[in-house]
Short mmCIF file of C-alpha atoms in Angstrom, two decimals:
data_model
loop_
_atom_site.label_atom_id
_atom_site.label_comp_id
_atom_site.label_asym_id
_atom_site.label_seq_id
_atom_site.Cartn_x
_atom_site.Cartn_y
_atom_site.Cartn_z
CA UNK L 61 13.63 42.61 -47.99
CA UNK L 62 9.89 41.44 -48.10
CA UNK L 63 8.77 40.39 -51.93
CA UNK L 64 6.05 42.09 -53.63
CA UNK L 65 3.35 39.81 -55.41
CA UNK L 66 4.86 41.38 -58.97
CA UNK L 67 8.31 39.72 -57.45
CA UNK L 68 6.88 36.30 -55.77
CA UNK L 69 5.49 35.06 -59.69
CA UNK L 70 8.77 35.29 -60.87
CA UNK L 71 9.88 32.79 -58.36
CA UNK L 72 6.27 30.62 -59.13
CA UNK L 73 8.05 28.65 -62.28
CA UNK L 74 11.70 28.17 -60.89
CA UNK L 75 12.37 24.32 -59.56
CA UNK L 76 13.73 24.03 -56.29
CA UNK L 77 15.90 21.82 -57.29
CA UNK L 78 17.69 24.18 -59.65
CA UNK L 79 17.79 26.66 -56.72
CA UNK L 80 19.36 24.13 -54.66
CA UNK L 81 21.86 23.05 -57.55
CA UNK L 82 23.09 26.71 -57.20
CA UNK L 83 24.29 26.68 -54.02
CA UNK L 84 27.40 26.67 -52.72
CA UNK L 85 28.56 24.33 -49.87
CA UNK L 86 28.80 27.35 -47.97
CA UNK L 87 25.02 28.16 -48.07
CA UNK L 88 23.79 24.45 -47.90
CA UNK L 89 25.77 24.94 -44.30
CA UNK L 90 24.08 27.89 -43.33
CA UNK L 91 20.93 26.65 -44.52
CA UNK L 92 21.47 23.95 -42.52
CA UNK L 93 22.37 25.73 -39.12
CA UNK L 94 19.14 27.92 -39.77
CA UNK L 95 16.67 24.90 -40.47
CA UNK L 96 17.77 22.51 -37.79
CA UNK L 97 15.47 20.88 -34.98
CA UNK L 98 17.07 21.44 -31.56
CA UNK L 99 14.92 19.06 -29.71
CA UNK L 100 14.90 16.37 -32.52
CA UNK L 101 16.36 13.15 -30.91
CA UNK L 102 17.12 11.66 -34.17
CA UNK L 103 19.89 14.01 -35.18
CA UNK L 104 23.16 13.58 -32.62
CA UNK L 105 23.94 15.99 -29.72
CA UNK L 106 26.78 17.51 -31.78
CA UNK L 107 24.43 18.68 -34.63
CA UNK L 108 21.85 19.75 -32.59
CA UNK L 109 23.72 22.87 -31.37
CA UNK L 110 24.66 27.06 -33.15
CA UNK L 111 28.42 26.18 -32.16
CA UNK L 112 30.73 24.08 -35.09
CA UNK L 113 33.95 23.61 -35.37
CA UNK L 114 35.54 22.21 -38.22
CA UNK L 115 38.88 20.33 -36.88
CA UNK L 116 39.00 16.68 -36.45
CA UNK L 117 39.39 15.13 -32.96
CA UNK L 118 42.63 15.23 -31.89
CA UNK L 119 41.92 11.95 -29.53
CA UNK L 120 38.90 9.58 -28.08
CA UNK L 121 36.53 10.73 -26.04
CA UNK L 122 37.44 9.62 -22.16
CA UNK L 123 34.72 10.97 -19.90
CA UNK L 124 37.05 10.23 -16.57
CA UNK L 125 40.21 11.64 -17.56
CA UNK L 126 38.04 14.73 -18.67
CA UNK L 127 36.82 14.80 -15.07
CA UNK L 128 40.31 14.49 -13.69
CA UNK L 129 41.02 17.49 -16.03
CA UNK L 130 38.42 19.73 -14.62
CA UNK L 131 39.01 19.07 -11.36
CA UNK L 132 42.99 19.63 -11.43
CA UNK L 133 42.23 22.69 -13.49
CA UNK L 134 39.63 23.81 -10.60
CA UNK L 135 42.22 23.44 -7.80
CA UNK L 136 45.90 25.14 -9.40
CA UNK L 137 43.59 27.61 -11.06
CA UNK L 138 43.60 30.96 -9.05
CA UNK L 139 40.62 32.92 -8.03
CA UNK L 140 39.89 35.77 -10.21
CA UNK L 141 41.10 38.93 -8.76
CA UNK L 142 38.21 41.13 -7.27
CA UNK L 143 38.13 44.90 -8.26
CA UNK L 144 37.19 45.86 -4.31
CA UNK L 145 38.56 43.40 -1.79
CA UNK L 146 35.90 42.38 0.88
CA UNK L 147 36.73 44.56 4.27
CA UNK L 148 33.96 42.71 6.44
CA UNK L 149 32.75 46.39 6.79
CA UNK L 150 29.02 46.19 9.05
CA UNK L 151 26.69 49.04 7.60
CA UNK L 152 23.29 50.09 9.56
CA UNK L 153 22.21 49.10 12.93
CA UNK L 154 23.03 45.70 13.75
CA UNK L 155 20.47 43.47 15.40
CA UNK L 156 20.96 41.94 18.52
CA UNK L 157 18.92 40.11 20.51
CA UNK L 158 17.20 41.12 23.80
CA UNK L 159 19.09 39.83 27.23
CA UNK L 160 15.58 38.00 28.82
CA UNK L 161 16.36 37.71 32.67
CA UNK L 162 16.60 33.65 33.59
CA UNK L 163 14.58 33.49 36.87
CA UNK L 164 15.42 29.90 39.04
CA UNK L 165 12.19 28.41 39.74
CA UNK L 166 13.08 28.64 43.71
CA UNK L 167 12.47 32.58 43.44
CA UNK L 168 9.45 32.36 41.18
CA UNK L 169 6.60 34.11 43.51
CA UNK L 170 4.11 31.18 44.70
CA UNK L 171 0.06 32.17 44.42
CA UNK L 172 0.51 30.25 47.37
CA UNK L 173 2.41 30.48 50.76
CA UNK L 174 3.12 27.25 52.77
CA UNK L 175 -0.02 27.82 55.33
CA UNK L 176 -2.61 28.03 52.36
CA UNK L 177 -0.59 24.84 51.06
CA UNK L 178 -0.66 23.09 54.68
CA UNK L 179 -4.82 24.10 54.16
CA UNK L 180 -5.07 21.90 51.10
CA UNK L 181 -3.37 19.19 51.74
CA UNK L 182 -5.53 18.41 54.73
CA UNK L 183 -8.80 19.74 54.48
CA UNK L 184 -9.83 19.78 50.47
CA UNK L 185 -11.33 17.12 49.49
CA UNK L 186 -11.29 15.05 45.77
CA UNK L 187 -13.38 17.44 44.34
CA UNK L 188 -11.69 20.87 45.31
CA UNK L 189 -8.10 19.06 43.67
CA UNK L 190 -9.85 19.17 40.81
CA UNK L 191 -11.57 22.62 41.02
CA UNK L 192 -8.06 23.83 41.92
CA UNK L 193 -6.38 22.11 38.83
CA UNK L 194 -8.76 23.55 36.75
CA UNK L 195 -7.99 27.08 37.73
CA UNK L 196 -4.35 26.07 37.33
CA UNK L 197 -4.00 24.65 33.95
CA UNK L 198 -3.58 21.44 34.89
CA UNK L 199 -5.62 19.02 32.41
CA UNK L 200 -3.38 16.25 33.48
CA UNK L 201 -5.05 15.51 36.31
CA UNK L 202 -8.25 14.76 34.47
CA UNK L 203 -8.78 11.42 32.95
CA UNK L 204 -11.05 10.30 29.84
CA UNK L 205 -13.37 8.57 31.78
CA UNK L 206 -14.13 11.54 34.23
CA UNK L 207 -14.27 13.98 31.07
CA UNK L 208 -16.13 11.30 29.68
CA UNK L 209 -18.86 11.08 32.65
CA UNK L 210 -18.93 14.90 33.32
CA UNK L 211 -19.30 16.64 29.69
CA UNK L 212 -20.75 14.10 27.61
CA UNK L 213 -22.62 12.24 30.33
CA UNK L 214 -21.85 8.66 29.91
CA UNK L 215 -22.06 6.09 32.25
CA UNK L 216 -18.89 4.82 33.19
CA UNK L 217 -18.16 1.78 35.89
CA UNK L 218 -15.95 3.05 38.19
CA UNK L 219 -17.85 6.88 38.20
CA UNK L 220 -20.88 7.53 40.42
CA UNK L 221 -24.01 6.45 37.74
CA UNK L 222 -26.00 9.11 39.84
CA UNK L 223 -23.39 12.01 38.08
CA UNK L 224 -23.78 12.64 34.53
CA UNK L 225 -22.82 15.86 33.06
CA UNK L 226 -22.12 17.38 37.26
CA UNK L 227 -18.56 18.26 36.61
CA UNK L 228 -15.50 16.47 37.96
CA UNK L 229 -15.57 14.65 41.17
CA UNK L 230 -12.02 13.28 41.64
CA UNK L 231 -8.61 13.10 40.46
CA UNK L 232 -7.56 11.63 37.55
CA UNK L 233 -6.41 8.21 38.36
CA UNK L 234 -5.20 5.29 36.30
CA UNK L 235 -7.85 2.82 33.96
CA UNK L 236 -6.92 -0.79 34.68
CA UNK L 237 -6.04 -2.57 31.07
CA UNK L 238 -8.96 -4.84 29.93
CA UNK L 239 -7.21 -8.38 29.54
CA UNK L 240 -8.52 -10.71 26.42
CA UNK L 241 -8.09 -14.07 26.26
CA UNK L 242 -5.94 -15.36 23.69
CA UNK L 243 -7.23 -17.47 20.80
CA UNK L 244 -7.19 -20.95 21.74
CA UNK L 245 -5.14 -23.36 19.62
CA UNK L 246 -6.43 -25.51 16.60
CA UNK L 247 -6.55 -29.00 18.74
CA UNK L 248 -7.86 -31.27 15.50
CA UNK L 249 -5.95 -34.05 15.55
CA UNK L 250 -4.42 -34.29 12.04
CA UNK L 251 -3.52 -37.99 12.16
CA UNK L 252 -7.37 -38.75 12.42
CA UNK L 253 -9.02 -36.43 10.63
CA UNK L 254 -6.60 -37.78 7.36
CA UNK L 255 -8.18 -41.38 8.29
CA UNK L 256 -11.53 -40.71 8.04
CA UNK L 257 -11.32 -38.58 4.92
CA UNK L 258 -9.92 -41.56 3.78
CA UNK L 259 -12.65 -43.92 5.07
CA UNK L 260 -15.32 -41.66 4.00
CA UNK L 261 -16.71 -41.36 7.32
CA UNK L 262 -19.78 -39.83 6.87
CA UNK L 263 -19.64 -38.02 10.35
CA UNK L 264 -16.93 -36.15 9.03
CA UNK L 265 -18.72 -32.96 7.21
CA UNK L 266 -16.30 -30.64 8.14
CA UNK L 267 -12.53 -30.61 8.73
CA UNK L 268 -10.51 -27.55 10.56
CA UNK L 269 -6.90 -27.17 9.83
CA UNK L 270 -6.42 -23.30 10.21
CA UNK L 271 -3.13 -22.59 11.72
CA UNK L 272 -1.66 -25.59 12.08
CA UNK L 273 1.57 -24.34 10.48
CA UNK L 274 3.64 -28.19 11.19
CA UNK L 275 1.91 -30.32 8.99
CA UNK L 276 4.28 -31.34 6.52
CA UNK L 277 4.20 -30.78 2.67
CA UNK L 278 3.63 -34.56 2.47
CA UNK L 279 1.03 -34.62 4.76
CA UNK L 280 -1.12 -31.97 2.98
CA UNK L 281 -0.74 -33.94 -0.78
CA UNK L 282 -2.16 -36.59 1.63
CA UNK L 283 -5.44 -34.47 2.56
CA UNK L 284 -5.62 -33.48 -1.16
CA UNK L 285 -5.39 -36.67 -3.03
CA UNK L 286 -8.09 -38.28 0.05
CA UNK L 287 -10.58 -35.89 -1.67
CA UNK L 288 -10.80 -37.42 -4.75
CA UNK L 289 -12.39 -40.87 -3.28
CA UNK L 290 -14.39 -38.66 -0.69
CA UNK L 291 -17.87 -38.68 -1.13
CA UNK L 292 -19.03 -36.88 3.16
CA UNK L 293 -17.03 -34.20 3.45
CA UNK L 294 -18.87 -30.77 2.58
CA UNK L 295 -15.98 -28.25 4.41
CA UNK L 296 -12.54 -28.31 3.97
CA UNK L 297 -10.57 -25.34 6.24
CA UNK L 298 -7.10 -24.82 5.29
CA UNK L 299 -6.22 -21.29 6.17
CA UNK L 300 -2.23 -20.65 7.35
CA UNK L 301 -1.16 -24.54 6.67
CA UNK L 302 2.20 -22.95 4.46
CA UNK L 303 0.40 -24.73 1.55
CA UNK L 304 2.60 -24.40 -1.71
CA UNK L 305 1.72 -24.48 -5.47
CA UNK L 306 2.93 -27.94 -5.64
CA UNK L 307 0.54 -29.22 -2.66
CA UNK L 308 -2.40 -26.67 -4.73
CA UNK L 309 -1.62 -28.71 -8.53
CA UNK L 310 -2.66 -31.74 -6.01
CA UNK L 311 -5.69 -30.23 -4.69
CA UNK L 312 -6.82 -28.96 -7.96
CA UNK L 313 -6.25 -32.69 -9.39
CA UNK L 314 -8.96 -33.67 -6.61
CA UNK L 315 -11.15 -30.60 -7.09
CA UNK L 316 -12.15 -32.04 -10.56
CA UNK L 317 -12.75 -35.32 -9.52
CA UNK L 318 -14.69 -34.42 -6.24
CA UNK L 319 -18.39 -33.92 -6.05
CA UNK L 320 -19.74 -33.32 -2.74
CA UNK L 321 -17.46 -30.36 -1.39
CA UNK L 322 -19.22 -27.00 -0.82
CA UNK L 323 -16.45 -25.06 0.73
CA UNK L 324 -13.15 -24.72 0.46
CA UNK L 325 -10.57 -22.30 2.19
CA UNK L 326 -7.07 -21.73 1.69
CA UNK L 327 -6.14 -18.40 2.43
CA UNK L 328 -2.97 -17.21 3.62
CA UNK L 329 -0.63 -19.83 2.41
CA UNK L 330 2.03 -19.87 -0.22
CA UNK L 331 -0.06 -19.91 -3.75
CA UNK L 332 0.75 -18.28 -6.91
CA UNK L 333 -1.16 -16.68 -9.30
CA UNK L 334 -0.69 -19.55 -11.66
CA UNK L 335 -2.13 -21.69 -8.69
CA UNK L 336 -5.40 -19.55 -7.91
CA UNK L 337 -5.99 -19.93 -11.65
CA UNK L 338 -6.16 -23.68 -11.48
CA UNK L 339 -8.10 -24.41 -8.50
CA UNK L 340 -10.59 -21.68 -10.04
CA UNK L 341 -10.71 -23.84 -13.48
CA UNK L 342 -11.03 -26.91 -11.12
CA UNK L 343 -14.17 -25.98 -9.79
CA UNK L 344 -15.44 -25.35 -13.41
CA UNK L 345 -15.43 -29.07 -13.65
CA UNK L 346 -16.44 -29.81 -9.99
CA UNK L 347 -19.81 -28.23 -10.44
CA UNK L 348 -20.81 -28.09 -6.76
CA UNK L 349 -18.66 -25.87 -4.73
CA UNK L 350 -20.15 -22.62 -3.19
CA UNK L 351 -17.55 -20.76 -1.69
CA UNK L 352 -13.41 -20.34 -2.35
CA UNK L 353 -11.10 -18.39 -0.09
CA UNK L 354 -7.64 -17.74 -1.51
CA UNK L 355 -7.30 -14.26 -0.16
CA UNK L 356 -3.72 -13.29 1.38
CA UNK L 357 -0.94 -15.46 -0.45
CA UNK L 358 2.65 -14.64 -0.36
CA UNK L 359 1.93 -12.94 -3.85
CA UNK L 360 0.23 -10.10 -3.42
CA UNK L 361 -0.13 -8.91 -6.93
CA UNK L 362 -0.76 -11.47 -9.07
CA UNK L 363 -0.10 -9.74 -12.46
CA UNK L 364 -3.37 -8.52 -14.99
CA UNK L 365 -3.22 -11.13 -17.10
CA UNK L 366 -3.83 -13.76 -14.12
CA UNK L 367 -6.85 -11.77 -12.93
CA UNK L 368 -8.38 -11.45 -16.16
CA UNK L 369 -8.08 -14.95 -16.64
CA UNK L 370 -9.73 -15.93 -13.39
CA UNK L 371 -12.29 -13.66 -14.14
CA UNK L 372 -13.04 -14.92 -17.16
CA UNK L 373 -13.61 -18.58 -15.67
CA UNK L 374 -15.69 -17.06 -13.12
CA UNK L 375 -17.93 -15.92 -15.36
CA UNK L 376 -18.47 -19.45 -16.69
CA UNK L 377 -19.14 -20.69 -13.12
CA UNK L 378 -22.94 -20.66 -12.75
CA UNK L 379 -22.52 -22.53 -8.90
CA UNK L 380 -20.15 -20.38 -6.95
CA UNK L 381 -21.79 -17.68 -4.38
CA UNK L 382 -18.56 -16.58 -2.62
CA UNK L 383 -15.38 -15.63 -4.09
CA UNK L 384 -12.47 -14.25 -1.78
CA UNK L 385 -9.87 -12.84 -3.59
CA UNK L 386 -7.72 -9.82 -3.83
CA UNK L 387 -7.81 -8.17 -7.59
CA UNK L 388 -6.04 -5.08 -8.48
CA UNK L 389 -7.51 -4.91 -12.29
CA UNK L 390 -10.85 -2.74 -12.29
CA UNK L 391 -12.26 -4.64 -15.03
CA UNK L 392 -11.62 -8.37 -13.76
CA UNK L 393 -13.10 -7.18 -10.06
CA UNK L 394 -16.47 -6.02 -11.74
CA UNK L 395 -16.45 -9.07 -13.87
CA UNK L 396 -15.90 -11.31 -10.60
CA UNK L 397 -18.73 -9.17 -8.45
CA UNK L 398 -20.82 -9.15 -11.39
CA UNK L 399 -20.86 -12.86 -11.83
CA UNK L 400 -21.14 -13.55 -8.48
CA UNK L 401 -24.13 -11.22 -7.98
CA UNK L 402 -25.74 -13.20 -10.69
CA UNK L 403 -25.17 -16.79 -9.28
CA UNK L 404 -26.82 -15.28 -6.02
CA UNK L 405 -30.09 -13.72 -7.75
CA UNK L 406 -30.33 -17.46 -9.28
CA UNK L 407 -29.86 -19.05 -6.14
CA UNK L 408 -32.86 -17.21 -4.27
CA UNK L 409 -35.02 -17.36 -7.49
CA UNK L 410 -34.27 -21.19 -7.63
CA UNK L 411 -35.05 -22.08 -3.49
CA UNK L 412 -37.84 -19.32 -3.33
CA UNK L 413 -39.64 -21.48 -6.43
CA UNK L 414 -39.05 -24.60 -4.69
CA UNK L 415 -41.09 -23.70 -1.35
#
């Protein structure tokens, strides 16, 4: 029954508290079902459904032996009976598949007969193999190369240079494998090159450790604490020496207290993110180092709060020109390339007003 706007004033003054007062537990409970939030996660499972029942539990809730219920009730139960039993009864034409006639390949007709055979074999030459392969859908017996020389018209080494774009001239044959020589071995001896970082040799700009993956953990705190006396050495290459974070606190340490290094590269070793972080705020202090390779550590994600972080003390670095690192964070990557671009543009402006 929809009110009227003579019947909706008389409702305008009543309290709806009063109304509510007036009803019975009865119609708070139907109220209730009517008014209720289905997908409201707040209210429990049980209250959140049309179906109620009013008895109490006769036991806890066991979620296995209800499963062991259902299942035992799924197996003694029998199946419902059907009104028409199932007859297997085949209506319309049924399909069956045509009988294809299996021919051995010994009766297969030949195009050719053994005298036009014995006719190939020993007077066509390269060239008419090829013609004849081509009429019978052989691409197998044409290599890359001879495509190669006789469509696109490159100049190959083992075809004719005087043929280019002609067609094929010969049967496909086999490329020999171009052999590469393998990278020869770091051969710095490590026992030396320690000595005269700690002499301060001054012929010693550069030292090359890449790859040399048995120098000790000792050996390498060695190499790191040597820098902080080291006033000659410019390049320090430490790429693949299984350097850890404890052997990177070291070189940090030194970092700080050395002056004259330009270059320093220790990618693919062992370092954290924590690690990266304090080499990068080492070189803060060291004011002279160029370029920093920590690329390709064991961590590969080193977490957004570590990148941001580095990024940040790049951007107080006004010295370094290359930066090799792997950031995930969009933000900390612009900041980095940004900063970097900017040391660059100094670096011109600065040796293009000296000359």
């Amino acid at each position: 029954m929809a009110l009227t706007k003579k019947s909706a004033k008389e409702y305008e003054n009543i309290s709806i508290d009063d109304l509510l007062e007036q009803l019975t537990e009865e119609d708070i409970e139907k109220l209730n079902q009517e008014l209720f939030d289905p997908d409201d996660s707040d209210i429990p499972a049980r209250d959140r459904c049309a179906y109620k029942l009013d008895k109490s539990p006769s036991a806890k809730f066991d979620r296995k032996k209800l499963l062991e219920h259902l299942e035992k009730t799924a197996k003694e139960d029998k199946d419902w009976p059907e009104n028409k039993p199932y007859t297997g009864e085949k209506r319309g034409k049924v399909w069956q598949p045509k009988e294809q006639e299996i021919k051995d390949l010994d009766e297969t007709e030949n195009d050719f007969n053994d005298e036009m055979w014995e006719a190939v074999k020993d007077n066509a030459t390269e060239e008419d193999l090829v013609e004849i392969a081509a009429l019978l859908g052989i691409p197998s017996l044409i290599s890359q190369t001879q495509y190669h020389a006789a469509v696109v018209g490159g100049d190959k080494s083992n075809i004719d240079s005087t043929v280019k774009g002609g067609g094929f001239h010969s049967v496909a044959k086999h490329e020999n494998f171009k052999l590469f020589d393998e990278d020869p071995h770091n051969n710095t001896n490590v026992e030396e090159a320690l000595e005269n970082i700690k002499a301060n040799d001054p012929k010693t700009t550069t030292i090359n450790l890449n790859n040399i993956t048995k120098i000790s953990e000792e050996r390498l705190i060695l190499f790191a604490e040597a820098l902080k006396t080291n006033t000659k050495l410019e390049r320090l290459q430490m790429s693949n020496v299984r350097m850890t974070d404890k052997v990177g606190a070291v070189l940090a340490e030194a970092l700080k207290e050395n002056n004259n290094l330009i270059e320093l590269n220790v990618e693919s070793n062992f370092l954290s993110g924590k690690c990266i972080l304090q080499l990068v705020k080492a070189i803060n202090e060291n004011g002279t180092l160029k370029e920093l390779r920590v690329i390709n550590q064991r961590a590969q994600v080193l977490g957004n709060q570590t990148e941001m972080a580095i990024s940040k003390e790049i951007e107080k670095n006004k010295t370094i020109l290359a930066f090799n690192i792997e950031v995930a964070a969009t933000d900390a990557r612009n900041r980095i390339a940004n900063s970097l671009q900017r040391n660059v543009d100094e670096s011109k402006r600065v040796t293009r007003i000296s000359k």
